[in-house]
XYZ file of C-alpha atoms in Angstrom:
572
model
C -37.324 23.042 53.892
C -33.776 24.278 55.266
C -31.649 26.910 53.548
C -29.117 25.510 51.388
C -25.605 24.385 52.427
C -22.538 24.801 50.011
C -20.121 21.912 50.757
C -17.548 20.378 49.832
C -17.286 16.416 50.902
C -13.852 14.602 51.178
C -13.395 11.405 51.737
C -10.281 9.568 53.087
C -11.918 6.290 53.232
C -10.519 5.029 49.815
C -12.515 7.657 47.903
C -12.644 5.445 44.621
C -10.758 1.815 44.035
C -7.075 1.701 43.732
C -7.171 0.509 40.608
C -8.849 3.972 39.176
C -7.731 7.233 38.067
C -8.913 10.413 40.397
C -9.367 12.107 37.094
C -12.222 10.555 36.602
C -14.320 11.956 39.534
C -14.774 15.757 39.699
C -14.105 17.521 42.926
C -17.340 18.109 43.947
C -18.991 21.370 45.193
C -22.541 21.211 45.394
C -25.430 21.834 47.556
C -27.627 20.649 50.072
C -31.341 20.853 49.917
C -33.112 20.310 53.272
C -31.641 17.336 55.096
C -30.275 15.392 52.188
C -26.428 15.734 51.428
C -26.722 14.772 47.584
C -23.082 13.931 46.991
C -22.382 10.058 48.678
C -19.552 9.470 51.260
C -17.793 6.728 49.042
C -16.104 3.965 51.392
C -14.278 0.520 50.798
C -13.540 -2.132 53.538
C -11.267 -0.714 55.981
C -9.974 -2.716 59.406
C -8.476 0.740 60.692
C -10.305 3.710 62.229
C -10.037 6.274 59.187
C -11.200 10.074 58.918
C -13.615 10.830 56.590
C -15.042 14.717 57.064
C -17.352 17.435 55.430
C -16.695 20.773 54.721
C -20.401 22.561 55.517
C -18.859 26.844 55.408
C -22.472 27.327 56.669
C -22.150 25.553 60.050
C -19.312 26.069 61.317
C -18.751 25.587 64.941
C -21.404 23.199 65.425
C -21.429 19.993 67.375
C -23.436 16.862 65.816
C -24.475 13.708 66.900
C -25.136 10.493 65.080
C -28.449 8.636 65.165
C -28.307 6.294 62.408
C -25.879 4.478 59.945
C -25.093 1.224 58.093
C -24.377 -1.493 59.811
C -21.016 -2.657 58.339
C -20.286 0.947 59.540
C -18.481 1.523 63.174
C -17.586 5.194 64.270
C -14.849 5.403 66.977
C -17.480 8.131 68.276
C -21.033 9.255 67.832
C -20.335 12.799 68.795
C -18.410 15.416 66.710
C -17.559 18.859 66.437
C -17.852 21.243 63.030
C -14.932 23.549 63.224
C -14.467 27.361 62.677
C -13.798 26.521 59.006
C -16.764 24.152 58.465
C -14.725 20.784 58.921
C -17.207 18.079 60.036
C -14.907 14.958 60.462
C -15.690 11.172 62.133
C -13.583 8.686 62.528
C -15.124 4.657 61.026
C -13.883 1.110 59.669
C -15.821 -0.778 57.452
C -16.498 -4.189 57.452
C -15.818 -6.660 54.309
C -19.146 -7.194 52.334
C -19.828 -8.422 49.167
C -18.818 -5.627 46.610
C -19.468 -6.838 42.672
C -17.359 -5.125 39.803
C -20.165 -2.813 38.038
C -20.170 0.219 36.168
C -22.536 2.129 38.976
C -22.088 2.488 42.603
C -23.481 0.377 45.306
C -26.144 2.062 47.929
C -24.760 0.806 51.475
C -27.689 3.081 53.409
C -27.138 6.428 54.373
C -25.244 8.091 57.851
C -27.967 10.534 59.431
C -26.501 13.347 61.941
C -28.012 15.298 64.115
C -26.433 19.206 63.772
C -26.489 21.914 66.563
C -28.873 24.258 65.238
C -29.769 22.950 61.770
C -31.743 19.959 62.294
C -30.981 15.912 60.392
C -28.403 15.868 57.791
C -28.513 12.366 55.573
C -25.200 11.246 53.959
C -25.779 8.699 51.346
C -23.135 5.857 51.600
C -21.968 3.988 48.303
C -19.380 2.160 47.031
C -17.783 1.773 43.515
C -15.568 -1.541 42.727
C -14.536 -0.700 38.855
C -11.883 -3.711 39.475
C -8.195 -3.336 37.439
C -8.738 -2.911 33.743
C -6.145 -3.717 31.232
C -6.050 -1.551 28.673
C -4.354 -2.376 25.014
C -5.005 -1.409 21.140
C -4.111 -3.531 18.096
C -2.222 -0.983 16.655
C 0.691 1.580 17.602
C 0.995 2.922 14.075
C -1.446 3.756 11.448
C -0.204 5.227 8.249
C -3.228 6.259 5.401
C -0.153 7.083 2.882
C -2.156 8.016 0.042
C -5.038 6.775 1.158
C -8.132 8.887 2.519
C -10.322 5.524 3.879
C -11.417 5.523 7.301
C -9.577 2.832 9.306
C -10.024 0.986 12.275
C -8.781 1.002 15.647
C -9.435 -1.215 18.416
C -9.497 -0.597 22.042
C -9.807 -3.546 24.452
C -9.985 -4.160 28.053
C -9.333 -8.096 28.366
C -9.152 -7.698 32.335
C -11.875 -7.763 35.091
C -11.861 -4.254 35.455
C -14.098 -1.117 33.758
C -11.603 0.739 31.538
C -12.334 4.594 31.658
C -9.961 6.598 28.506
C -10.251 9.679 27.320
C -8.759 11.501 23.969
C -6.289 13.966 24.798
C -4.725 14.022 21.802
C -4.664 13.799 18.177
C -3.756 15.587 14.840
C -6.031 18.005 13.672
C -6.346 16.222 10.390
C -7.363 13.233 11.463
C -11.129 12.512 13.590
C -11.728 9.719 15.661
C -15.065 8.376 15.577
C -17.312 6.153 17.436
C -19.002 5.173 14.440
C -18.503 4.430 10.749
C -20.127 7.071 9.284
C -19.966 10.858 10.200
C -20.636 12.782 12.585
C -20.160 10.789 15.876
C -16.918 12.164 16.502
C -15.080 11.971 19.960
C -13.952 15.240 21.627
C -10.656 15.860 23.373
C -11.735 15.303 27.177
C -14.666 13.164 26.223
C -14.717 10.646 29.005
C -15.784 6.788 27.555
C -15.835 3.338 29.332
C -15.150 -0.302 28.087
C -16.836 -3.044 30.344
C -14.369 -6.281 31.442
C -13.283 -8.411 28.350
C -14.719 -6.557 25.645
C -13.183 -4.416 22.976
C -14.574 -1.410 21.129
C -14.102 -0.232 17.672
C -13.221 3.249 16.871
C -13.088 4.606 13.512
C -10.092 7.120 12.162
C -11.137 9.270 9.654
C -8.402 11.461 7.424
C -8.913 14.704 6.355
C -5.633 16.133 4.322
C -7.714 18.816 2.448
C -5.505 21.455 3.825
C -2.166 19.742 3.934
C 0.795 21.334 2.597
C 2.698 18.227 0.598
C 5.091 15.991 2.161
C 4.640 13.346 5.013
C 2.543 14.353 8.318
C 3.080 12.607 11.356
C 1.311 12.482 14.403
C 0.227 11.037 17.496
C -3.633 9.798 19.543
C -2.897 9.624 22.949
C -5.772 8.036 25.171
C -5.737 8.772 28.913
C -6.734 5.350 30.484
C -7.552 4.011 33.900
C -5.423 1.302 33.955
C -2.497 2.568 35.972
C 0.135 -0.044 34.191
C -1.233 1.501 30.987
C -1.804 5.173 32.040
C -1.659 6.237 28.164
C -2.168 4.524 25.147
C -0.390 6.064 22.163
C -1.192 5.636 18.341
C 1.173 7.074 15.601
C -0.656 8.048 12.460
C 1.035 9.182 8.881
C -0.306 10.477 5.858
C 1.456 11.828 3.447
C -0.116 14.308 0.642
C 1.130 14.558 -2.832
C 3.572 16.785 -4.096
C 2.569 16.443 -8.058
C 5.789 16.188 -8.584
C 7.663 13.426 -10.525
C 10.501 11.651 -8.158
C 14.716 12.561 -10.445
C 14.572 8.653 -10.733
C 11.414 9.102 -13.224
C 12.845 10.114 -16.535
C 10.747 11.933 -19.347
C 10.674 10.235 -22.604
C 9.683 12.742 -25.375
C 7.462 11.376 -27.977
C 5.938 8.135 -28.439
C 8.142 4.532 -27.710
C 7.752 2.609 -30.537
C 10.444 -0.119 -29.900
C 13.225 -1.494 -27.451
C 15.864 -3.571 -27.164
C 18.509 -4.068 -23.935
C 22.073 -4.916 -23.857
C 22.731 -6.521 -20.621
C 26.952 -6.150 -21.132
C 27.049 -2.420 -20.788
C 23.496 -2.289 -19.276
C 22.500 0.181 -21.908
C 18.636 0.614 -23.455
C 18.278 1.233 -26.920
C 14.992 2.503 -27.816
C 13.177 4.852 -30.469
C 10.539 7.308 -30.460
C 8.020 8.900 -33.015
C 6.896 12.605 -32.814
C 10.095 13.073 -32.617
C 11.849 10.538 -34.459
C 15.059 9.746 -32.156
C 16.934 6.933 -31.420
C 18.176 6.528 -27.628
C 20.569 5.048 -26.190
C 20.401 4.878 -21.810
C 23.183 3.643 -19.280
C 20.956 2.023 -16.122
C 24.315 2.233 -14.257
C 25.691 5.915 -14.782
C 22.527 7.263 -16.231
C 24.035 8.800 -18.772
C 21.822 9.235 -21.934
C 22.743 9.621 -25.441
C 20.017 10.836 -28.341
C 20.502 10.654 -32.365
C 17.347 12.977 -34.624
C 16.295 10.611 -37.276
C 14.806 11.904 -40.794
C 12.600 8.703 -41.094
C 9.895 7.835 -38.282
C 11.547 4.796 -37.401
C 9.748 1.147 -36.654
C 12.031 -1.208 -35.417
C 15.302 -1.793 -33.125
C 17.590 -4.186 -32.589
C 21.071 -5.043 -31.708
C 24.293 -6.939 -33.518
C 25.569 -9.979 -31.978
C 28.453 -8.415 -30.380
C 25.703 -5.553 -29.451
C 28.434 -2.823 -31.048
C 25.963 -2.023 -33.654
C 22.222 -0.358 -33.410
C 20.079 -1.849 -36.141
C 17.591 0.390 -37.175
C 14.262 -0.226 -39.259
C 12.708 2.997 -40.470
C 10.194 4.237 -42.933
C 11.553 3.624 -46.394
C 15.214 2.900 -45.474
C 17.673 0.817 -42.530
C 20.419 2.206 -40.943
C 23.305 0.458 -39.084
C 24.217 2.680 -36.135
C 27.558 2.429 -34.011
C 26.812 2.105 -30.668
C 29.050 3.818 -28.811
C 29.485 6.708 -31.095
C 26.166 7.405 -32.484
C 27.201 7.484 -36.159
C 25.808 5.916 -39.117
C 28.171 3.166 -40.501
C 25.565 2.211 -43.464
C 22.178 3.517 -44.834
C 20.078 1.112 -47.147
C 17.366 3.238 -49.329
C 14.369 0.826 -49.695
C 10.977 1.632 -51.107
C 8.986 0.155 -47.807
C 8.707 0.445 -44.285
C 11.259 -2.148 -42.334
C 9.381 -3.587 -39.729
C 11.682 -6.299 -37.789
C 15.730 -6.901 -38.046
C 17.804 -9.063 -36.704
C 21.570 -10.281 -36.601
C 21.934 -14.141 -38.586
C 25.610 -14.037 -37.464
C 26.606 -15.395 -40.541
C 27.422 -11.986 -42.350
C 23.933 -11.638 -43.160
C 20.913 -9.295 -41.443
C 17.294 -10.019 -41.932
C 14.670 -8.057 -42.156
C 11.198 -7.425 -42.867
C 8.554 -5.625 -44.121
C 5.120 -4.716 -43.345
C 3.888 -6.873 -46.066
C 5.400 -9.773 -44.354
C 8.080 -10.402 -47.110
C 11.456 -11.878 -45.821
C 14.711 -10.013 -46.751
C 18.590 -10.278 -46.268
C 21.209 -7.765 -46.339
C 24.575 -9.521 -47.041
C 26.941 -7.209 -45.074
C 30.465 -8.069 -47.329
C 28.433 -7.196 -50.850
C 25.772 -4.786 -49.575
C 23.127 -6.571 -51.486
C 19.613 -6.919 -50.767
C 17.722 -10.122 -51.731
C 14.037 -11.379 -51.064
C 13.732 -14.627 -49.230
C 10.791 -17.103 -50.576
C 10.135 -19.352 -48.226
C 7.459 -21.942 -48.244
C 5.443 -23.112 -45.392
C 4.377 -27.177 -45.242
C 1.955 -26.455 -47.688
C 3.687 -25.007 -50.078
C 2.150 -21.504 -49.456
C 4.600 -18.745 -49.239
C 5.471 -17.532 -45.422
C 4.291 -14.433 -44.467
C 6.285 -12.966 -40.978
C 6.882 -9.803 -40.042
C 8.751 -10.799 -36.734
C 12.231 -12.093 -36.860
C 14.130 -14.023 -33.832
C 18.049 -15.174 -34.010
C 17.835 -18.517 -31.980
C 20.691 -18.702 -30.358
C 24.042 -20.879 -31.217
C 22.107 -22.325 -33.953
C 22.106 -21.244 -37.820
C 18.573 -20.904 -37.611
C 15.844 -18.317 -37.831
C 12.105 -18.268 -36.176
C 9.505 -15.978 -37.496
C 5.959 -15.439 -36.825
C 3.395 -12.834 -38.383
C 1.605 -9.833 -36.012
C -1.517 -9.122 -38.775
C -2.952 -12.341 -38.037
C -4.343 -14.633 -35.185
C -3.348 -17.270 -34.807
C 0.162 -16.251 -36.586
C 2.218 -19.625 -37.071
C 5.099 -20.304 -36.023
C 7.939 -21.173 -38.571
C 11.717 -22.009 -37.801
C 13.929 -21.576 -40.238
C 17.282 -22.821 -41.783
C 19.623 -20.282 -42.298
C 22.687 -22.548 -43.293
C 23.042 -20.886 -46.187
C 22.705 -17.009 -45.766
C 21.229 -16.210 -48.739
C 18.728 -19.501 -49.052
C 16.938 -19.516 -46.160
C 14.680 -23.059 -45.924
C 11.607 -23.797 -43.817
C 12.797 -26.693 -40.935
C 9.203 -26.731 -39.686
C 6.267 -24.874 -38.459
C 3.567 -25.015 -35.705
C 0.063 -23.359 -35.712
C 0.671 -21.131 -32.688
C 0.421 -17.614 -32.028
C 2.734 -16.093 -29.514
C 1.386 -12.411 -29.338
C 3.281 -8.767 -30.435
C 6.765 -10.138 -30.363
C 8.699 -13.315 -30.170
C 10.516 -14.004 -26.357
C 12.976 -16.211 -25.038
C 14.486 -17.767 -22.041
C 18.699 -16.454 -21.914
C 19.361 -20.067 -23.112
C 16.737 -20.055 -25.596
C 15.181 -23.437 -23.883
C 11.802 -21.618 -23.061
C 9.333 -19.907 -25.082
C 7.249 -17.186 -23.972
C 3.151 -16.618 -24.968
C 1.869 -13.549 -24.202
C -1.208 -15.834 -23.477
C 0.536 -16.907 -20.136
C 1.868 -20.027 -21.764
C 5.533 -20.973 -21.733
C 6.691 -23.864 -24.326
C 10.043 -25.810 -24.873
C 11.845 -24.137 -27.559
C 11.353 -26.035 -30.488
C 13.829 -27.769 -32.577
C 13.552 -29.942 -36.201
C 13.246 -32.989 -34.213
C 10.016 -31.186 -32.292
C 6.723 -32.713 -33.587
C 3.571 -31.471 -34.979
C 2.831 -29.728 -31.344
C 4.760 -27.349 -29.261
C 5.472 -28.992 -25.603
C 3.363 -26.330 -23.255
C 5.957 -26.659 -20.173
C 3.530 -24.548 -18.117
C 0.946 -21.770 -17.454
C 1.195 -18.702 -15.467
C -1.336 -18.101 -12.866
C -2.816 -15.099 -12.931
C -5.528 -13.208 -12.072
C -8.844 -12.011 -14.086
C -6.961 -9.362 -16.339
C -6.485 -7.480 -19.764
C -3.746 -8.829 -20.935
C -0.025 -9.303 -20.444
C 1.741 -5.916 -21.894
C 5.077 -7.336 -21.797
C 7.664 -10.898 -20.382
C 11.320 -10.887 -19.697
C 13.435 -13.670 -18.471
C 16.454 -13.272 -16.188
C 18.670 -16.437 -16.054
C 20.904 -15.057 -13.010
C 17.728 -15.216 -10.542
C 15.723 -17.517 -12.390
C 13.189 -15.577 -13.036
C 10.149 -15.213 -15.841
C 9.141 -11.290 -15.673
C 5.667 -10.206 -16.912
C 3.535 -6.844 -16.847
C -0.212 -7.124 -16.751
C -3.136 -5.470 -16.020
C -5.157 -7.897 -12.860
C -8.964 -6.586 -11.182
C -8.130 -4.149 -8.518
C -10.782 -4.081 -6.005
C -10.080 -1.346 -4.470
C -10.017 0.603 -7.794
C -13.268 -1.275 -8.923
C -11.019 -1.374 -12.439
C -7.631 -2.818 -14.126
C -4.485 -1.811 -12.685
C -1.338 -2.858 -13.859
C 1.234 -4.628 -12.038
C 4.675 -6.524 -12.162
C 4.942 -9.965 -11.557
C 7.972 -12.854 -11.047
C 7.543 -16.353 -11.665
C 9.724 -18.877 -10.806
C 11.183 -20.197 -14.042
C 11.492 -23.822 -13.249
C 8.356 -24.274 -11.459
C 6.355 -21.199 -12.490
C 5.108 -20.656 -9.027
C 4.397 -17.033 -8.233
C 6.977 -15.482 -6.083
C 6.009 -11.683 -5.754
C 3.527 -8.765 -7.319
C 5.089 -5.335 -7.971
C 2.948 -2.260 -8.087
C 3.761 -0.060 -10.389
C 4.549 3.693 -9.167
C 1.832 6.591 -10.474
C 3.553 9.260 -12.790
C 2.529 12.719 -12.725
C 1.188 13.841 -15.774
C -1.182 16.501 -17.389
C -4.002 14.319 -19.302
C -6.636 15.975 -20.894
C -6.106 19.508 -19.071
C -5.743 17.686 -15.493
C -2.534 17.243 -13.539
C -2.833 14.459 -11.451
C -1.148 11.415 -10.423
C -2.262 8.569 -13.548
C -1.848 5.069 -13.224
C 1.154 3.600 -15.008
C 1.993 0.575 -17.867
C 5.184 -0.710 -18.517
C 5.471 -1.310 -21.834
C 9.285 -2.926 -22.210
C 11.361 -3.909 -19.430
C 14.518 -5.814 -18.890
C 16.872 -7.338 -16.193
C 20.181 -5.816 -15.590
C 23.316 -7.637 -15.736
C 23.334 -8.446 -12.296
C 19.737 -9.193 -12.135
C 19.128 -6.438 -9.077
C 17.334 -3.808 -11.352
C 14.494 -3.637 -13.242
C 14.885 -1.055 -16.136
C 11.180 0.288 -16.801
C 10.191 1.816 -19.670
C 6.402 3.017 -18.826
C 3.468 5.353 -20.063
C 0.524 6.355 -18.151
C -2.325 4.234 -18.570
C -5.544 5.889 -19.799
C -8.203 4.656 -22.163
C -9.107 7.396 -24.543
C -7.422 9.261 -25.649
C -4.360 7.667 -25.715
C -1.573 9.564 -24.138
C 2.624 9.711 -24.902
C 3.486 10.279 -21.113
C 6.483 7.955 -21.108
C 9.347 8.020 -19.004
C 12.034 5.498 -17.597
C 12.015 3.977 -14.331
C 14.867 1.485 -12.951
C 13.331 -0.112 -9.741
C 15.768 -2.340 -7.607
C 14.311 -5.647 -7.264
């Protein structure tokens, strides 16, 4: 056995394909043991006499022969010289032969010199053919958001080529992975292949535990072999919390009991418990306007000419100017008002909790009970009141049982109101119309022509919403101006294995499903935890124009119930 040789071996002969990256082989420096040169002389076919040399710092100034070599080999000469600094050089072309595109190199034979002094040297001849890759990914940006799922990313190499890449880059919140579970991360300056026309999935994996809030941004770069695709770049986003509401979210203190919306000064009117407070908010200026009350009030509503807040409280009404906050009449009762409305015939109705029918004549200030009787003769018991429209009529349903009836009413004469008809129909928490008053809104999903006297002993059903398995619908709006039927409820979320609520628009001619609005999370502290909470919006209403959406929500939680309200206009 012969003393070992440090060399270093460089080839000219097309040292790897064209089509690869010289980052991918390592310069090498390595030794000899014995006879055997253990790094190959890599060669390609060549018609051109091309150097190819050695660097042995152990022989220099040797001369060398050549005894044996490959056949599709030719030398210009046999006989060489090693130079003072250890150069051993030859001059060959190769001949064509058949070269396959594989992952490992081919064994063409081996070169075997004779050196001055040192005996046989063998040079192992190969040659790698790793073809022209192509190298792509599906995506150029990822953004988690909120999210902290692992997603996927796909590398592919739809070419006849091996695709060599490498991470050189990436976030240090984020890990890529080979692998969908943990632990099988990639490295920076981990090397990987792709064979021709395959693709690989790779698996990004979040991890924002130490993010300051706000948006992060950054970048996966992939060194590739493909030299029209040197680098393949990947944005990624996340963004982490702030637990902080948004200015457009607007507390609400105390608990919403009820809400109306005026549409020609784009104003809510709505009142709260614990405090008792009526409020009055502008969805175009944002200005907000707030009244104490001395009853805990139970009902809102507005005049005709929506100048005048009617207000249904415990043990008295009030009659509110709008635009001035100020009480222009107080009616001392001995119950709790639960529904008003506007007759616009100099007359308000109201009722009670008992379900009794009242009227308020406006010009005498006097108070009289309405008996009504139902087609049986039975006396009507309603506790929700509707104006229909142009008409001098009434419709009133009950809320303390199911199914309620449905009665409409004659109001022709203020102070005598008569019974025109009635259905056996149940419409849910609060009677809801179409602008024109031509639909009818269930809070089952149904919709129904409005009915008139001529209507017979059934409702027409005009149509169902679809939706999907869910809770319940919390609350329906219609907006003539973009033809749309509004509704909140509460549809399976898979990805929250529970309910969450959503917004949803219906066509109102066809009732085809044109879009799903999530709601936005509110930042709240629920039982000692401040966290983002799922929200519910419990009224909502079109603006004028039909652009906005003006929200009024509370977080949605089981038990115990919580008073997190706020407003919310969205633009829609």
């Amino acid at each position: 056995m012969k003393k070992k040789i440090i060399y270093l071996l460089t080839v000219v002969v097309l040292f790897i394909s064209s089509s690869c990256n010289n980052d991918f082989l390592e310069e090498n420096k390595k030794q000899v043991d014995g006879y055997h040169l253990d790094t190959p002389l890599f060669v390609q076919p060549v018609s051109a006499y091309t150097e190819a040399s050695v660097t042995l710092p152990d022989l220099k100034n040797k001369g060398f022969r050549i005894l044996q070599y490959p056949k599709i080999i030719h030398f210009e000469t046999f006989d060489g010289h090693i130079d003072e600094s250890g150069k051993l050089s030859f001059r060959i072309k190769v001949d064509a032969y058949d070269n396959p595109v594989q992952l490992e190199p081919q064994n063409l034979g081996s070169i075997i010199l004779n050196v001055e002094e040192f005996g046989l040297l063998s040079i192992n001849v190969q040659s790698i053919n790793w073809g022209t890759p192509k190298a792509s990914v599906r995506e150029t940006l990822v953004d988690f958001d909120l999210f902290r799922y692992r997603k996927e990313l796909r590398i592919e190499n739809f070419a006849d080529g091996i695709l060599f890449y490498k991470l050189t880059k990436k976030p240090s919140w984020l890990e890529v992975s080979r692998s969908s579970w943990d632990g099988d991360n990639i490295k920076t300056g981990d090397v990987n292949y792709l064979e021709p026309n395959r693709y690989y999935t790779l698996f990004l994996i979040p991890d924002a535990d130490e993010l300051s809030p706000g948006v992060h941004e950054g970048e996966i770069v992939f060194e590739t072999s493909d030299p029209e695709h040197p680098l393949l770049k990947i944005n990624v986003k996340i963004r982490e919390r702030t637990y902080e509401n948004p200015e457009t979210m607007i507390p609400i203190e105390g608990e919403v009991v009820d809400a109306e919306f005026d549409k020609t000064t784009n104003t809510a009117v709505f009142i709260t418990r614990n405090p008792a407070k009526l409020v009055a908010f502008n969805a175009d200026t944002g200005m907000k306007k707030e009244k104490l009350l001395d009853k805990n009030p139970y009902c809102v509503g507005l005049s005709a000419e929506s100048n005048t807040i009617l207000l249904g409280e415990s043990g008295q009404m009030k009659f509110i100017d709008l635009s001035t906050f100020t009480v222009k009449e107080k009616v001392v009762l001995p119950y709790i008002v639960a529904d008003i409305v506007d007759g616009e015939n100099g007359h308000y109705y109201y009722s009670n909790k008992e379900g009794e029918i009242y009227s308020f004549n406006l010009s005498s200030k006097e108070v009289k009970k309405q008996s009504i009787a139902d087609s049986f003769g039975y006396g009507i018991k309603a506790d929700i009141l509707l104006k229909v429209g142009n008409k001098s009529q009434l419709a009133l349903t009950g809320s303390f049982v199911s199914p309620n009836g449905f009665y409409l009413i004659d109001a022709a004469v203020p102070d005598d109101l008569k019974l025109v008809h009635d259905w056996y129909e149940s419409f849910g928490k609060k009677l809801l119309t179409s602008e024109d008053f031509k639909y009818l809104f269930s809070f089952t999903s149904s919709i129904y022509k409005f009915p008139d006297e001529n209507t017979g002993n059934t409702i027409h059903l005009l149509g169902e919403l679809s939706l999907q398995s869910h809770t319940g619908i919390t609350w329906m709006h219609h907006s003539a101006l973009t033809s749309s039927v509004w509704i909140s409820y509460s549809p399976y979320d898979p990805s929250q294995s529970w309910f969450k609520e959503v917004i949803a628009e219906y066509d109102d001619k066809t009732f085809d499903l044109k879009r799903t609005i999530a709601l936005n999370e509110y930042v709240a502290t629920y039982n000692g935890t401040k966290d983002y909470y799922h929200t519910s919006a419990r009224y909502f209403f079109s603006t004028k124009a039909g652009n906005k959406l003006f929200l009024i929500k509370n977080i949605d939680v089981a038990s115990p119930p919580a008073d997190t309200w706020h407003i919310e206009i969205i633009d829609v």
